[in-house]
Amino acid sequence: MEGFDIEFIKLKNGIHNLTFEVKQPFFDFFQNSDILSADVLIALEVSKLDQMMTVDLKGTGTIILTCDRCLEPFPMNIQTDFKVIYHFNALETVKEDTGDLKVDVCYLNAATYKVNLAESIYDSFLPVVPMVKRCDELSNTSCQNNLLQLLDSEDEKDQNDVDPRWDALKKLIDNKE
Ligand SMILES: [Zn+2]
């Protein structure tokens, strides 16, 4: 994906700070259907040396997920933390499989003068997206699909004709609280 390049040939050795913005088109590009929308600022600290470059990525912002239970979208504040290590002047350009969810290691051949961070930025989001997405647990939203609310709406419907089974179930739940 364009727009996430570091043209490192133009950087002097030393520390450089950059920022990238990640919005919804980013997740559309990677065809991620979990993240409906995003507004995340990625701060990069690039440390360049003669033979290698380290990029520390720290993302801060909000992603919009879909609640597994009520199927409503809800915002989740996130912080990402990721590192990419580039080794210059390798025989060929390859990405090493580190087995670490928060580190990418890439070898760049001698002709390479810029890198694209999009894939590593995408990888940096994967550890922060929870397996179970519950709006009431991950944000301040109250889940619209909890049992008590279902019972309450049943009560309203059947005020003159209360099903005794609902009453018994409600008593059980009230006792628990
Ligand atoms: Zn919910």
Tab-separated table of N, CA and C and ligand atoms in Angstrom:
chain	number	residue	atom	x	y	z
A	1	MET	N	0.853	-1.203	0.000
A	1	MET	CA	0.000	0.000	0.000
A	1	MET	C	0.885	1.248	0.000
A	2	GLU	N	0.516	2.209	-0.837
A	2	GLU	CA	1.325	3.430	-0.949
A	2	GLU	C	1.156	4.332	0.269
A	3	GLY	N	2.139	5.202	0.466
A	3	GLY	CA	2.003	6.214	1.517
A	3	GLY	C	2.644	5.829	2.836
A	4	PHE	N	3.238	4.643	2.910
A	4	PHE	CA	3.869	4.216	4.160
A	4	PHE	C	5.346	3.867	3.934
A	5	ASP	N	5.961	4.654	3.054
A	5	ASP	CA	7.351	4.397	2.690
A	5	ASP	C	8.328	5.158	3.584
A	6	ILE	N	9.492	4.567	3.774
A	6	ILE	CA	10.639	5.295	4.314
A	6	ILE	C	11.751	5.181	3.277
A	7	GLU	N	12.101	6.321	2.720
A	7	GLU	CA	13.184	6.332	1.737
A	7	GLU	C	14.487	6.525	2.523
A	8	PHE	N	14.994	5.395	2.992
A	8	PHE	CA	16.073	5.481	3.989
A	8	PHE	C	17.396	5.971	3.397
A	9	ILE	N	17.499	5.881	2.063
A	9	ILE	CA	18.745	6.354	1.445
A	9	ILE	C	18.948	7.845	1.712
A	10	LYS	N	17.811	8.553	1.950
A	10	LYS	CA	17.892	9.996	2.187
A	10	LYS	C	18.159	10.336	3.653
A	11	LEU	N	18.140	9.325	4.519
A	11	LEU	CA	18.313	9.586	5.955
A	11	LEU	C	19.782	9.473	6.352
A	12	LYS	N	20.214	10.418	7.160
A	12	LYS	CA	21.555	10.293	7.744
A	12	LYS	C	21.516	9.249	8.862
A	13	ASN	N	22.666	8.718	9.181
A	13	ASN	CA	22.726	7.818	10.337
A	13	ASN	C	22.278	8.582	11.585
A	14	GLY	N	21.508	7.882	12.422
A	14	GLY	CA	21.013	8.533	13.635
A	14	GLY	C	19.525	8.276	13.808
A	15	ILE	N	18.900	9.062	14.680
A	15	ILE	CA	17.491	8.868	15.027
A	15	ILE	C	16.616	9.851	14.238
A	16	HIS	N	15.528	9.341	13.693
A	16	HIS	CA	14.577	10.185	12.967
A	16	HIS	C	13.173	9.851	13.448
A	17	ASN	N	12.347	10.875	13.625
A	17	ASN	CA	10.960	10.642	14.064
A	17	ASN	C	9.990	10.986	12.945
A	18	LEU	N	9.070	10.061	12.691
A	18	LEU	CA	8.059	10.244	11.646
A	18	LEU	C	6.705	9.844	12.214
A	19	THR	N	5.640	10.240	11.534
A	19	THR	CA	4.310	9.741	11.912
A	19	THR	C	3.549	9.315	10.668
A	20	PHE	N	2.727	8.300	10.834
A	20	PHE	CA	1.792	7.870	9.795
A	20	PHE	C	0.406	7.837	10.402
A	21	GLU	N	-0.600	8.159	9.581
A	21	GLU	CA	-1.991	8.039	10.026
A	21	GLU	C	-2.608	6.799	9.399
A	22	VAL	N	-3.309	6.026	10.233
A	22	VAL	CA	-3.981	4.837	9.727
A	22	VAL	C	-5.487	5.032	9.860
A	23	LYS	N	-6.167	5.011	8.722
A	23	LYS	CA	-7.625	5.177	8.702
A	23	LYS	C	-8.248	3.965	8.004
A	24	GLN	N	-9.535	4.073	7.777
A	24	GLN	CA	-10.252	2.910	7.269
A	24	GLN	C	-9.721	2.328	5.959
A	25	PRO	N	-9.338	3.138	4.964
A	25	PRO	CA	-8.868	2.535	3.694
A	25	PRO	C	-7.730	1.538	3.896
A	26	PHE	N	-6.963	1.744	4.955
A	26	PHE	CA	-5.858	0.838	5.274
A	26	PHE	C	-6.376	-0.579	5.514
A	27	PHE	N	-7.441	-0.690	6.304
A	27	PHE	CA	-7.961	-2.029	6.623
A	27	PHE	C	-8.781	-2.604	5.475
A	28	ASP	N	-9.359	-1.730	4.651
A	28	ASP	CA	-10.004	-2.206	3.423
A	28	ASP	C	-8.961	-2.842	2.511
A	29	PHE	N	-7.819	-2.178	2.407
A	29	PHE	CA	-6.745	-2.667	1.532
A	29	PHE	C	-6.312	-4.075	1.944
A	30	PHE	N	-6.187	-4.283	3.268
A	30	PHE	CA	-5.749	-5.597	3.745
A	30	PHE	C	-6.925	-6.566	3.926
A	31	GLN	N	-8.102	-6.142	3.530
A	31	GLN	CA	-9.317	-6.960	3.584
A	31	GLN	C	-9.562	-7.531	4.970
A	32	ASN	N	-9.391	-6.642	5.965
A	32	ASN	CA	-9.670	-7.045	7.343
A	32	ASN	C	-11.107	-6.656	7.670
A	33	SER	N	-11.954	-7.655	7.909
A	33	SER	CA	-13.363	-7.356	8.143
A	33	SER	C	-13.665	-7.155	9.628
A	34	ASP	N	-12.681	-7.412	10.505
A	34	ASP	CA	-12.898	-7.196	11.943
A	34	ASP	C	-12.906	-5.707	12.289
A	35	ILE	N	-12.037	-4.959	11.623
A	35	ILE	CA	-11.885	-3.545	11.952
A	35	ILE	C	-12.709	-2.718	10.964
A	36	LEU	N	-13.842	-2.188	11.457
A	36	LEU	CA	-14.769	-1.463	10.583
A	36	LEU	C	-14.236	-0.098	10.218
A	37	SER	N	-13.521	0.508	11.177
A	37	SER	CA	-13.004	1.839	10.945
A	37	SER	C	-11.856	2.071	11.914
A	38	ALA	N	-11.036	3.092	11.633
A	38	ALA	CA	-9.874	3.317	12.484
A	38	ALA	C	-9.431	4.764	12.402
A	39	ASP	N	-8.891	5.224	13.491
A	39	ASP	CA	-8.264	6.547	13.533
A	39	ASP	C	-7.076	6.418	14.487
A	40	VAL	N	-5.949	6.033	13.928
A	40	VAL	CA	-4.783	5.712	14.760
A	40	VAL	C	-3.562	6.459	14.212
A	41	LEU	N	-2.846	7.081	15.119
A	41	LEU	CA	-1.606	7.761	14.750
A	41	LEU	C	-0.435	6.845	15.117
A	42	ILE	N	0.407	6.552	14.136
A	42	ILE	CA	1.569	5.701	14.375
A	42	ILE	C	2.813	6.597	14.467
A	43	ALA	N	3.439	6.587	15.619
A	43	ALA	CA	4.696	7.327	15.793
A	43	ALA	C	5.848	6.377	15.543
A	44	LEU	N	6.754	6.777	14.653
A	44	LEU	CA	7.892	5.923	14.306
A	44	LEU	C	9.181	6.561	14.785
A	45	GLU	N	9.987	5.752	15.421
A	45	GLU	CA	11.339	6.190	15.729
A	45	GLU	C	12.296	5.331	14.901
A	46	VAL	N	12.928	5.974	13.946
A	46	VAL	CA	13.819	5.271	13.023
A	46	VAL	C	15.253	5.475	13.491
A	47	SER	N	15.943	4.372	13.683
A	47	SER	CA	17.342	4.460	14.087
A	47	SER	C	18.187	3.849	12.973
A	48	LYS	N	18.901	4.706	12.243
A	48	LYS	CA	19.641	4.215	11.068
A	48	LYS	C	21.139	4.139	11.352
A	49	LEU	N	21.701	2.999	10.970
A	49	LEU	CA	23.152	2.794	11.066
A	49	LEU	C	23.662	2.418	9.666
A	50	ASP	N	24.945	2.172	9.529
A	50	ASP	CA	25.505	1.822	8.226
A	50	ASP	C	24.893	0.549	7.645
A	51	GLN	N	24.772	-0.478	8.485
A	51	GLN	CA	24.387	-1.790	7.972
A	51	GLN	C	22.973	-2.204	8.346
A	52	MET	N	22.310	-1.390	9.155
A	52	MET	CA	20.954	-1.771	9.556
A	52	MET	C	20.138	-0.560	9.976
A	53	MET	N	18.832	-0.790	10.101
A	53	MET	CA	17.918	0.258	10.528
A	53	MET	C	16.841	-0.402	11.397
A	54	THR	N	16.556	0.222	12.529
A	54	THR	CA	15.502	-0.277	13.408
A	54	THR	C	14.373	0.744	13.431
A	55	VAL	N	13.145	0.267	13.281
A	55	VAL	CA	11.990	1.161	13.326
A	55	VAL	C	11.082	0.713	14.465
A	56	ASP	N	10.912	1.599	15.451
A	56	ASP	CA	9.962	1.327	16.535
A	56	ASP	C	8.655	2.033	16.214
A	57	LEU	N	7.569	1.268	16.213
A	57	LEU	CA	6.260	1.829	15.883
A	57	LEU	C	5.380	1.806	17.124
A	58	LYS	N	4.812	2.954	17.453
A	58	LYS	CA	3.856	3.000	18.555
A	58	LYS	C	2.577	3.661	18.053
A	59	GLY	N	1.502	2.898	18.053
A	59	GLY	CA	0.225	3.418	17.567
A	59	GLY	C	-0.683	3.790	18.728
A	60	THR	N	-1.397	4.898	18.576
A	60	THR	CA	-2.357	5.320	19.588
A	60	THR	C	-3.612	5.806	18.878
A	61	GLY	N	-4.773	5.322	19.331
A	61	GLY	CA	-6.002	5.795	18.700
A	61	GLY	C	-7.157	4.864	18.958
A	62	THR	N	-8.080	4.866	18.017
A	62	THR	CA	-9.337	4.138	18.187
A	62	THR	C	-9.613	3.275	16.966
A	63	ILE	N	-10.079	2.061	17.232
A	63	ILE	CA	-10.594	1.232	16.138
A	63	ILE	C	-12.061	0.935	16.434
A	64	ILE	N	-12.841	0.714	15.374
A	64	ILE	CA	-14.253	0.365	15.535
A	64	ILE	C	-14.408	-1.115	15.204
A	65	LEU	N	-14.937	-1.847	16.188
A	65	LEU	CA	-15.162	-3.286	16.015
A	65	LEU	C	-16.659	-3.569	16.053
A	66	THR	N	-17.032	-4.797	15.716
A	66	THR	CA	-18.428	-5.215	15.827
A	66	THR	C	-18.570	-6.127	17.034
A	67	CYS	N	-19.550	-5.835	17.887
A	67	CYS	CA	-19.783	-6.665	19.067
A	67	CYS	C	-20.258	-8.054	18.637
A	68	ASP	N	-19.614	-9.090	19.194
A	68	ASP	CA	-19.994	-10.473	18.873
A	68	ASP	C	-21.421	-10.781	19.308
A	69	ARG	N	-21.887	-10.054	20.317
A	69	ARG	CA	-23.154	-10.411	20.939
A	69	ARG	C	-24.331	-9.628	20.367
A	70	CYS	N	-24.214	-8.294	20.390
A	70	CYS	CA	-25.349	-7.482	19.910
A	70	CYS	C	-25.171	-7.020	18.468
A	71	LEU	N	-24.004	-7.307	17.899
A	71	LEU	CA	-23.706	-7.001	16.498
A	71	LEU	C	-23.668	-5.508	16.200
A	72	GLU	N	-23.596	-4.692	17.272
A	72	GLU	CA	-23.479	-3.243	17.083
A	72	GLU	C	-22.001	-2.854	17.014
A	73	PRO	N	-21.679	-1.836	16.189
A	73	PRO	CA	-20.304	-1.336	16.181
A	73	PRO	C	-19.976	-0.578	17.466
A	74	PHE	N	-18.752	-0.691	17.949
A	74	PHE	CA	-18.342	0.047	19.142
A	74	PHE	C	-16.860	0.427	19.022
A	75	PRO	N	-16.480	1.542	19.665
A	75	PRO	CA	-15.084	1.978	19.589
A	75	PRO	C	-14.225	1.323	20.664
A	76	MET	N	-12.997	1.028	20.337
A	76	MET	CA	-12.056	0.501	21.323
A	76	MET	C	-10.766	1.313	21.216
A	77	ASN	N	-10.328	1.852	22.356
A	77	ASN	CA	-9.049	2.564	22.373
A	77	ASN	C	-7.920	1.548	22.361
A	78	ILE	N	-6.915	1.799	21.537
A	78	ILE	CA	-5.814	0.835	21.442
A	78	ILE	C	-4.463	1.541	21.497
A	79	GLN	N	-3.475	0.749	21.891
A	79	GLN	CA	-2.080	1.180	21.798
A	79	GLN	C	-1.310	0.015	21.212
A	80	THR	N	-0.580	0.279	20.144
A	80	THR	CA	0.209	-0.789	19.532
A	80	THR	C	1.689	-0.520	19.769
A	81	ASP	N	2.442	-1.585	19.715
A	81	ASP	CA	3.879	-1.494	19.967
A	81	ASP	C	4.547	-2.552	19.087
A	82	PHE	N	5.405	-2.123	18.179
A	82	PHE	CA	5.943	-3.056	17.191
A	82	PHE	C	7.334	-2.589	16.781
A	83	LYS	N	8.161	-3.523	16.373
A	83	LYS	CA	9.527	-3.188	15.960
A	83	LYS	C	9.851	-3.895	14.644
A	84	VAL	N	10.479	-3.166	13.743
A	84	VAL	CA	10.962	-3.771	12.502
A	84	VAL	C	12.468	-3.539	12.417
A	85	ILE	N	13.183	-4.621	12.148
A	85	ILE	CA	14.643	-4.531	12.010
A	85	ILE	C	15.004	-4.849	10.560
A	86	TYR	N	15.660	-3.892	9.908
A	86	TYR	CA	16.104	-4.079	8.523
A	86	TYR	C	17.616	-4.244	8.493
A	87	HIS	N	18.058	-5.278	7.787
A	87	HIS	CA	19.495	-5.468	7.561
A	87	HIS	C	19.784	-5.111	6.110
A	88	PHE	N	20.734	-4.216	5.904
A	88	PHE	CA	21.065	-3.770	4.547
A	88	PHE	C	22.079	-4.721	3.899
A	89	ASN	N	22.197	-4.561	2.561
A	89	ASN	CA	23.233	-5.235	1.775
A	89	ASN	C	23.195	-6.760	1.883
A	90	ALA	N	21.993	-7.301	1.945
A	90	ALA	CA	21.866	-8.760	1.921
A	90	ALA	C	21.900	-9.229	0.462
A	91	LEU	N	22.075	-10.534	0.256
A	91	LEU	CA	22.103	-11.057	-1.110
A	91	LEU	C	20.733	-10.927	-1.770
A	92	GLU	N	19.686	-11.179	-0.994
A	92	GLU	CA	18.349	-11.005	-1.546
A	92	GLU	C	17.434	-10.400	-0.487
A	93	THR	N	16.322	-9.840	-0.947
A	93	THR	CA	15.370	-9.212	-0.041
A	93	THR	C	14.393	-10.271	0.470
A	94	VAL	N	14.462	-10.548	1.755
A	94	VAL	CA	13.562	-11.534	2.360
A	94	VAL	C	13.105	-11.046	3.725
A	95	LYS	N	11.901	-11.518	4.104
A	95	LYS	CA	11.397	-11.247	5.442
A	95	LYS	C	11.584	-12.517	6.258
A	96	GLU	N	12.220	-12.377	7.399
A	96	GLU	CA	12.486	-13.546	8.240
A	96	GLU	C	11.263	-13.821	9.099
A	97	ASP	N	10.958	-15.096	9.281
A	97	ASP	CA	9.865	-15.454	10.174
A	97	ASP	C	10.418	-15.533	11.597
A	98	THR	N	10.115	-14.527	12.414
A	98	THR	CA	10.710	-14.462	13.751
A	98	THR	C	9.937	-15.277	14.770
A	99	GLY	N	8.674	-15.580	14.474
A	99	GLY	CA	7.837	-16.238	15.472
A	99	GLY	C	7.393	-15.287	16.570
A	100	ASP	N	7.823	-14.031	16.486
A	100	ASP	CA	7.440	-13.024	17.474
A	100	ASP	C	6.366	-12.133	16.850
A	101	LEU	N	5.217	-12.028	17.537
A	101	LEU	CA	4.103	-11.255	16.994
A	101	LEU	C	4.386	-9.763	16.959
A	102	LYS	N	5.422	-9.316	17.633
A	102	LYS	CA	5.660	-7.876	17.728
A	102	LYS	C	6.973	-7.432	17.076
A	103	VAL	N	7.604	-8.340	16.336
A	103	VAL	CA	8.867	-7.989	15.678
A	103	VAL	C	8.886	-8.545	14.251
A	104	ASP	N	9.240	-7.706	13.289
A	104	ASP	CA	9.544	-8.164	11.935
A	104	ASP	C	11.037	-7.975	11.691
A	105	VAL	N	11.653	-8.944	11.015
A	105	VAL	CA	13.058	-8.808	10.627
A	105	VAL	C	13.132	-8.978	9.112
A	106	CYS	N	13.697	-7.987	8.429
A	106	CYS	CA	13.788	-8.028	6.967
A	106	CYS	C	15.237	-7.859	6.526
A	107	TYR	N	15.608	-8.607	5.488
A	107	TYR	CA	16.915	-8.452	4.854
A	107	TYR	C	16.687	-7.774	3.505
A	108	LEU	N	17.459	-6.740	3.237
A	108	LEU	CA	17.266	-5.970	2.007
A	108	LEU	C	18.497	-6.105	1.121
A	109	ASN	N	18.256	-6.359	-0.166
A	109	ASN	CA	19.420	-6.458	-1.047
A	109	ASN	C	20.027	-5.069	-1.276
A	110	ALA	N	21.233	-5.045	-1.849
A	110	ALA	CA	22.019	-3.805	-1.910
A	110	ALA	C	21.362	-2.733	-2.776
A	111	ALA	N	20.454	-3.140	-3.697
A	111	ALA	CA	19.821	-2.155	-4.575
A	111	ALA	C	18.649	-1.435	-3.896
A	112	THR	N	18.237	-1.931	-2.728
A	112	THR	CA	17.050	-1.360	-2.069
A	112	THR	C	17.391	-0.020	-1.419
A	113	TYR	N	16.567	0.982	-1.689
A	113	TYR	CA	16.822	2.307	-1.098
A	113	TYR	C	15.643	2.824	-0.295
A	114	LYS	N	14.511	2.083	-0.356
A	114	LYS	CA	13.377	2.486	0.469
A	114	LYS	C	12.610	1.244	0.929
A	115	VAL	N	11.859	1.401	2.009
A	115	VAL	CA	11.045	0.288	2.502
A	115	VAL	C	9.612	0.773	2.656
A	116	ASN	N	8.684	-0.176	2.546
A	116	ASN	CA	7.275	0.132	2.764
A	116	ASN	C	6.838	-0.514	4.067
A	117	LEU	N	6.304	0.305	4.961
A	117	LEU	CA	5.982	-0.167	6.308
A	117	LEU	C	4.564	-0.733	6.431
A	118	ALA	N	3.772	-0.671	5.354
A	118	ALA	CA	2.339	-0.966	5.479
A	118	ALA	C	2.088	-2.352	6.084
A	119	GLU	N	2.816	-3.354	5.601
A	119	GLU	CA	2.562	-4.706	6.083
A	119	GLU	C	2.928	-4.847	7.562
A	120	SER	N	4.035	-4.213	7.960
A	120	SER	CA	4.427	-4.275	9.371
A	120	SER	C	3.438	-3.510	10.250
A	121	ILE	N	2.931	-2.388	9.739
A	121	ILE	CA	1.920	-1.636	10.503
A	121	ILE	C	0.667	-2.497	10.663
A	122	TYR	N	0.299	-3.174	9.582
A	122	TYR	CA	-0.860	-4.068	9.664
A	122	TYR	C	-0.611	-5.163	10.714
A	123	ASP	N	0.578	-5.765	10.666
A	123	ASP	CA	0.924	-6.806	11.643
A	123	ASP	C	0.855	-6.269	13.077
A	124	SER	N	1.166	-4.972	13.236
A	124	SER	CA	1.196	-4.403	14.595
A	124	SER	C	-0.199	-4.330	15.212
A	125	PHE	N	-1.245	-4.359	14.374
A	125	PHE	CA	-2.611	-4.305	14.901
A	125	PHE	C	-3.119	-5.678	15.347
A	126	LEU	N	-2.556	-6.736	14.767
A	126	LEU	CA	-3.131	-8.065	14.996
A	126	LEU	C	-3.126	-8.475	16.465
A	127	PRO	N	-2.041	-8.184	17.243
A	127	PRO	CA	-2.089	-8.598	18.655
A	127	PRO	C	-3.089	-7.813	19.505
A	128	VAL	N	-3.534	-6.643	19.053
A	128	VAL	CA	-4.428	-5.842	19.911
A	128	VAL	C	-5.912	-6.065	19.607
A	129	VAL	N	-6.212	-6.725	18.492
A	129	VAL	CA	-7.626	-7.006	18.206
A	129	VAL	C	-8.026	-8.251	18.984
A	130	PRO	N	-8.969	-8.121	19.927
A	130	PRO	CA	-9.288	-9.265	20.780
A	130	PRO	C	-10.037	-10.360	20.028
A	131	MET	N	-9.855	-11.600	20.476
A	131	MET	CA	-10.586	-12.720	19.887
A	131	MET	C	-12.078	-12.573	20.150
A	132	VAL	N	-12.414	-12.232	21.409
A	132	VAL	CA	-13.816	-12.037	21.782
A	132	VAL	C	-14.078	-10.540	21.847
A	133	LYS	N	-14.989	-10.082	21.020
A	133	LYS	CA	-15.265	-8.645	20.947
A	133	LYS	C	-16.611	-8.364	21.586
A	134	ARG	N	-16.554	-7.879	22.848
A	134	ARG	CA	-17.804	-7.579	23.564
A	134	ARG	C	-17.821	-6.090	23.865
A	135	CYS	N	-18.881	-5.415	23.410
A	135	CYS	CA	-18.930	-3.956	23.542
A	135	CYS	C	-18.923	-3.531	25.009
A	136	ASP	N	-19.592	-4.310	25.884
A	136	ASP	CA	-19.670	-3.888	27.285
A	136	ASP	C	-18.349	-4.124	28.021
A	137	GLU	N	-17.504	-5.015	27.501
A	137	GLU	CA	-16.224	-5.286	28.156
A	137	GLU	C	-15.100	-4.406	27.622
A	138	LEU	N	-15.194	-4.017	26.364
A	138	LEU	CA	-14.088	-3.316	25.721
A	138	LEU	C	-14.328	-1.822	25.552
A	139	SER	N	-15.564	-1.394	25.772
A	139	SER	CA	-15.832	0.040	25.683
A	139	SER	C	-16.911	0.356	26.718
A	140	ASN	N	-17.312	1.612	26.798
A	140	ASN	CA	-18.292	1.986	27.831
A	140	ASN	C	-19.729	1.740	27.394
A	141	THR	N	-19.881	1.146	26.243
A	141	THR	CA	-21.213	0.881	25.725
A	141	THR	C	-21.890	-0.205	26.559
A	142	SER	N	-23.220	-0.119	26.692
A	142	SER	CA	-23.892	-1.237	27.340
A	142	SER	C	-24.453	-2.123	26.246
A	143	CYS	N	-24.121	-3.401	26.354
A	143	CYS	CA	-24.508	-4.338	25.305
A	143	CYS	C	-26.021	-4.414	25.220
A	144	GLN	N	-26.529	-4.289	24.005
A	144	GLN	CA	-27.983	-4.236	23.819
A	144	GLN	C	-28.602	-5.626	23.818
A	145	ASN	N	-27.822	-6.608	24.067
A	145	ASN	CA	-28.328	-7.964	23.936
A	145	ASN	C	-28.082	-8.773	25.205
A	146	ASN	N	-28.210	-8.128	26.374
A	146	ASN	CA	-28.010	-8.947	27.565
A	146	ASN	C	-29.330	-9.473	28.128
A	147	LEU	N	-29.219	-10.500	28.902
A	147	LEU	CA	-30.389	-11.249	29.328
A	147	LEU	C	-31.376	-10.394	30.114
A	148	LEU	N	-30.847	-9.531	30.989
A	148	LEU	CA	-31.741	-8.714	31.804
A	148	LEU	C	-32.603	-7.800	30.943
A	149	GLN	N	-31.989	-7.225	29.916
A	149	GLN	CA	-32.760	-6.339	29.062
A	149	GLN	C	-33.821	-7.108	28.293
A	150	LEU	N	-33.483	-8.314	27.895
A	150	LEU	CA	-34.481	-9.157	27.233
A	150	LEU	C	-35.651	-9.411	28.161
A	151	LEU	N	-35.319	-9.711	29.418
A	151	LEU	CA	-36.378	-10.002	30.396
A	151	LEU	C	-37.240	-8.771	30.624
A	152	ASP	N	-36.592	-7.603	30.733
A	152	ASP	CA	-37.341	-6.375	30.955
A	152	ASP	C	-38.325	-6.116	29.827
A	153	SER	N	-37.865	-6.330	28.593
A	153	SER	CA	-38.770	-6.045	27.486
A	153	SER	C	-39.903	-7.065	27.462
A	154	GLU	N	-39.604	-8.287	27.877
A	154	GLU	CA	-40.674	-9.282	27.990
A	154	GLU	C	-41.696	-8.826	29.033
A	155	ASP	N	-41.204	-8.291	30.133
A	155	ASP	CA	-42.094	-7.804	31.195
A	155	ASP	C	-43.050	-6.749	30.670
A	156	GLU	N	-42.488	-5.814	29.902
A	156	GLU	CA	-43.334	-4.740	29.393
A	156	GLU	C	-44.440	-5.281	28.511
A	157	LYS	N	-44.070	-6.262	27.695
A	157	LYS	CA	-45.055	-6.828	26.770
A	157	LYS	C	-46.162	-7.568	27.525
A	158	ASP	N	-45.770	-8.231	28.597
A	158	ASP	CA	-46.716	-9.143	29.263
A	158	ASP	C	-47.100	-8.662	30.655
A	159	GLN	N	-47.281	-7.343	30.785
A	159	GLN	CA	-47.513	-6.841	32.136
A	159	GLN	C	-48.760	-7.442	32.790
A	160	ASN	N	-49.760	-7.720	31.955
A	160	ASN	CA	-51.001	-8.254	32.532
A	160	ASN	C	-50.993	-9.776	32.587
A	161	ASP	N	-50.024	-10.335	31.943
A	161	ASP	CA	-50.038	-11.781	31.816
A	161	ASP	C	-48.602	-12.287	31.951
A	162	VAL	N	-48.076	-12.230	33.167
A	162	VAL	CA	-46.669	-12.551	33.370
A	162	VAL	C	-46.469	-14.059	33.365
A	163	ASP	N	-45.598	-14.487	32.509
A	163	ASP	CA	-45.245	-15.900	32.461
A	163	ASP	C	-44.484	-16.243	33.738
A	164	PRO	N	-44.956	-17.164	34.523
A	164	PRO	CA	-44.290	-17.476	35.800
A	164	PRO	C	-42.853	-17.946	35.620
A	165	ARG	N	-42.536	-18.496	34.441
A	165	ARG	CA	-41.151	-18.948	34.228
A	165	ARG	C	-40.192	-17.753	34.191
A	166	TRP	N	-40.636	-16.645	33.594
A	166	TRP	CA	-39.804	-15.434	33.575
A	166	TRP	C	-39.577	-14.940	35.002
A	167	ASP	N	-40.668	-14.968	35.780
A	167	ASP	CA	-40.557	-14.514	37.171
A	167	ASP	C	-39.503	-15.316	37.923
A	168	ALA	N	-39.577	-16.622	37.755
A	168	ALA	CA	-38.631	-17.500	38.457
A	168	ALA	C	-37.200	-17.213	38.009
A	169	LEU	N	-37.040	-17.025	36.713
A	169	LEU	CA	-35.706	-16.763	36.178
A	169	LEU	C	-35.190	-15.417	36.676
A	170	LYS	N	-36.076	-14.429	36.708
A	170	LYS	CA	-35.651	-13.096	37.185
A	170	LYS	C	-35.241	-13.154	38.649
A	171	LYS	N	-35.984	-13.915	39.442
A	171	LYS	CA	-35.628	-14.039	40.857
A	171	LYS	C	-34.231	-14.650	41.001
A	172	LEU	N	-33.967	-15.657	40.198
A	172	LEU	CA	-32.634	-16.287	40.213
A	172	LEU	C	-31.537	-15.253	39.929
A	173	ILE	N	-31.786	-14.440	38.911
A	173	ILE	CA	-30.781	-13.453	38.518
A	173	ILE	C	-30.660	-12.374	39.586
A	174	ASP	N	-31.811	-11.918	40.131
A	174	ASP	CA	-31.779	-10.885	41.177
A	174	ASP	C	-31.004	-11.378	42.392
A	175	ASN	N	-31.186	-12.637	42.743
A	175	ASN	CA	-30.486	-13.196	43.902
A	175	ASN	C	-28.986	-13.217	43.715
A	176	LYS	N	-28.606	-13.393	42.466
A	176	LYS	CA	-27.169	-13.449	42.177
A	176	LYS	C	-26.501	-12.106	42.414
A	177	GLU	N	-27.256	-11.025	42.212
A	177	GLU	CA	-26.632	-9.690	42.256
A	177	GLU	C	-26.386	-9.218	43.692
B	1	ZN	ZN	-22.781	-5.577	22.453
